[in-house]
Amino acid sequence: AEDMLALIDELARQIDAAALGAEAAAGAEARGRTALEACTGHVETMNIAEARVSLAEAQKCFATAKVDASTEVGRASALIAAAEARVTLFSVAEDAFSLAAERCDSQDFEEARGHLEQARRAYERAGNSDMDIQDEIEALEARIEAGLAA
């Protein structure tokens, strides 16, 4: 059970890290493009010193964002990794939910509760907003609580 919760947390961290990395790279790239535009403006007005400053800023930003031929591929890869982690979390959640239902059916309510908590946590960390899933979790939770109370 603890291994499963650790896996759920690790996959959620991977999703968060990929999203933050893509966001940071996009921000640095945007700052680099703004600096390039400023550089162009300075060149047009023949302000070479300011153009050089803007160009240096653009280069620094692009280096931060690692903007080159592979940057878009890197961003796409990060987003794919995040999507894969979400798919894995949903799979973990579905498996845990199935185990909870099986344990509930076999009257092992304590174990069912543990699996249901894993399922709930995985769904939450995957960013689930499907009300049908929430309803199913609540219905199974009610069955488990009723079984424990009996």
Short mmCIF file of C-alpha atoms in Angstrom, two decimals:
data_model
loop_
_atom_site.label_atom_id
_atom_site.label_comp_id
_atom_site.label_asym_id
_atom_site.label_seq_id
_atom_site.Cartn_x
_atom_site.Cartn_y
_atom_site.Cartn_z
CA ALA A 1 0.00 0.00 0.00
CA GLU A 2 2.78 2.46 0.88
CA ASP A 3 4.60 1.57 -2.35
CA MET A 4 1.49 2.43 -4.33
CA LEU A 5 1.06 5.75 -2.52
CA ALA A 6 4.72 6.57 -3.16
CA LEU A 7 4.24 5.76 -6.87
CA ILE A 8 1.17 8.01 -6.99
CA ASP A 9 3.09 10.87 -5.38
CA GLU A 10 6.11 10.39 -7.67
CA LEU A 11 3.97 10.41 -10.81
CA ALA A 12 2.23 13.57 -9.61
CA ARG A 13 5.64 15.19 -9.00
CA GLN A 14 6.67 14.28 -12.57
CA ILE A 15 3.53 15.92 -13.94
CA ASP A 16 4.15 19.07 -11.89
CA ALA A 17 7.84 19.21 -12.86
CA ALA A 18 7.08 18.81 -16.57
CA ALA A 19 4.46 21.54 -16.45
CA LEU A 20 6.75 23.92 -14.53
CA GLY A 21 9.66 23.19 -16.86
CA ALA A 22 7.59 23.86 -19.97
CA GLU A 23 6.18 27.03 -18.41
CA ALA A 24 9.62 28.32 -17.41
CA ALA A 25 11.07 27.59 -20.84
CA ALA A 26 8.17 29.35 -22.53
CA GLY A 27 8.63 32.40 -20.27
CA ALA A 28 12.37 32.58 -20.97
CA GLU A 29 11.75 32.17 -24.68
CA ALA A 30 9.17 34.99 -24.64
CA ARG A 31 11.64 37.27 -22.83
CA GLY A 32 14.27 36.35 -25.43
CA ARG A 33 11.94 37.21 -28.31
CA THR A 34 11.10 40.54 -26.65
CA ALA A 35 14.82 41.27 -26.27
CA LEU A 36 15.37 40.40 -29.96
CA GLU A 37 12.61 42.80 -30.96
CA ALA A 38 14.27 45.49 -28.86
CA CYS A 39 17.59 44.68 -30.52
CA THR A 40 16.02 45.09 -33.95
CA GLY A 41 14.53 48.41 -32.90
CA HIS A 42 17.89 49.63 -31.64
CA VAL A 43 19.58 48.58 -34.89
CA GLU A 44 16.95 50.49 -36.88
CA THR A 45 17.67 53.62 -34.83
CA MET A 46 21.41 52.96 -35.13
CA ASN A 47 21.81 52.63 -31.35
CA ILE A 48 24.41 49.88 -31.62
CA ALA A 49 25.36 49.85 -27.92
CA GLU A 50 21.76 49.20 -26.85
CA ALA A 51 21.35 46.69 -29.66
CA ARG A 52 24.30 44.72 -28.27
CA VAL A 53 22.81 44.83 -24.75
CA SER A 54 19.46 43.58 -26.08
CA LEU A 55 21.16 40.87 -28.12
CA ALA A 56 23.09 39.69 -25.05
CA GLU A 57 19.83 39.59 -23.08
CA ALA A 58 18.15 37.60 -25.86
CA GLN A 59 21.04 35.13 -25.95
CA LYS A 60 20.89 34.72 -22.17
CA CYS A 61 17.13 34.13 -22.27
CA PHE A 62 17.37 31.67 -25.15
CA ALA A 63 20.16 29.83 -23.38
CA THR A 64 17.94 29.63 -20.31
CA ALA A 65 15.08 28.30 -22.41
CA LYS A 66 17.48 26.19 -24.45
CA VAL A 67 15.78 27.50 -27.54
CA ASP A 68 17.30 25.86 -30.58
CA ALA A 69 16.13 23.23 -33.00
CA SER A 70 15.50 20.79 -30.16
CA THR A 71 13.60 23.10 -27.80
CA GLU A 72 10.19 22.48 -29.26
CA VAL A 73 10.96 18.77 -29.25
CA GLY A 74 12.08 19.04 -25.61
CA ARG A 75 8.90 20.86 -24.64
CA ALA A 76 6.77 18.36 -26.50
CA SER A 77 8.67 15.53 -24.82
CA ALA A 78 8.04 17.07 -21.39
CA LEU A 79 4.34 17.38 -22.16
CA ILE A 80 4.24 13.80 -23.43
CA ALA A 81 5.99 12.62 -20.25
CA ALA A 82 3.41 14.48 -18.19
CA ALA A 83 0.58 12.95 -20.21
CA GLU A 84 2.11 9.48 -19.81
CA ALA A 85 2.37 10.02 -16.06
CA ARG A 86 -1.30 11.05 -15.96
CA VAL A 87 -2.29 7.95 -17.94
CA THR A 88 -0.29 5.84 -15.50
CA LEU A 89 -1.97 7.56 -12.56
CA PHE A 90 -5.40 6.87 -14.03
CA SER A 91 -4.41 3.23 -14.56
CA VAL A 92 -3.18 2.99 -10.97
CA ALA A 93 -6.44 4.58 -9.80
CA GLU A 94 -8.58 2.20 -11.82
CA ASP A 95 -6.64 -0.81 -10.52
CA ALA A 96 -6.91 0.39 -6.93
CA PHE A 97 -10.63 1.08 -7.36
CA SER A 98 -11.17 -2.42 -8.78
CA LEU A 99 -9.28 -3.95 -5.86
CA ALA A 100 -11.34 -1.90 -3.43
CA ALA A 101 -14.55 -3.15 -5.02
CA GLU A 102 -13.31 -6.75 -4.96
CA ARG A 103 -12.30 -6.49 -1.30
CA CYS A 104 -15.65 -4.91 -0.47
CA ASP A 105 -17.47 -7.76 -2.25
CA SER A 106 -15.44 -10.28 -0.23
CA GLN A 107 -16.26 -8.45 3.04
CA ASP A 108 -12.64 -7.32 3.62
CA PHE A 109 -13.69 -3.76 4.34
CA GLU A 110 -10.45 -2.52 5.95
CA GLU A 111 -8.41 -3.54 2.92
CA ALA A 112 -11.12 -2.13 0.65
CA ARG A 113 -10.81 1.21 2.45
CA GLY A 114 -7.04 1.27 1.86
CA HIS A 115 -7.40 0.53 -1.85
CA LEU A 116 -10.16 3.11 -2.18
CA GLU A 117 -7.93 5.74 -0.57
CA GLN A 118 -5.19 4.87 -3.09
CA ALA A 119 -7.70 5.20 -5.92
CA ARG A 120 -8.97 8.54 -4.63
CA ARG A 121 -5.43 9.88 -4.25
CA ALA A 122 -4.37 8.74 -7.72
CA TYR A 123 -7.47 10.24 -9.34
CA GLU A 124 -6.92 13.53 -7.51
CA ARG A 125 -3.22 13.68 -8.44
CA ALA A 126 -4.06 12.92 -12.07
CA GLY A 127 -6.33 15.94 -12.08
CA ASN A 128 -9.57 14.03 -12.44
CA SER A 129 -12.71 16.14 -12.58
CA ASP A 130 -15.09 13.46 -13.84
CA MET A 131 -18.13 13.56 -11.58
CA ASP A 132 -19.12 10.00 -12.52
CA ILE A 133 -15.85 8.74 -11.06
CA GLN A 134 -16.40 10.85 -7.94
CA ASP A 135 -19.90 9.40 -7.61
CA GLU A 136 -18.55 5.84 -7.96
CA ILE A 137 -15.92 6.49 -5.30
CA GLU A 138 -18.51 7.93 -2.92
CA ALA A 139 -20.86 5.00 -3.54
CA LEU A 140 -18.12 2.46 -2.84
CA GLU A 141 -17.03 4.42 0.21
CA ALA A 142 -20.61 4.28 1.54
CA ARG A 143 -20.65 0.49 1.01
CA ILE A 144 -17.35 0.13 2.83
CA GLU A 145 -18.45 2.31 5.74
CA ALA A 146 -21.70 0.38 6.00
CA GLY A 147 -19.76 -2.88 6.02
CA LEU A 148 -17.41 -1.63 8.71
CA ALA A 149 -20.34 -0.44 10.82
CA ALA A 150 -22.14 -3.80 10.57
#
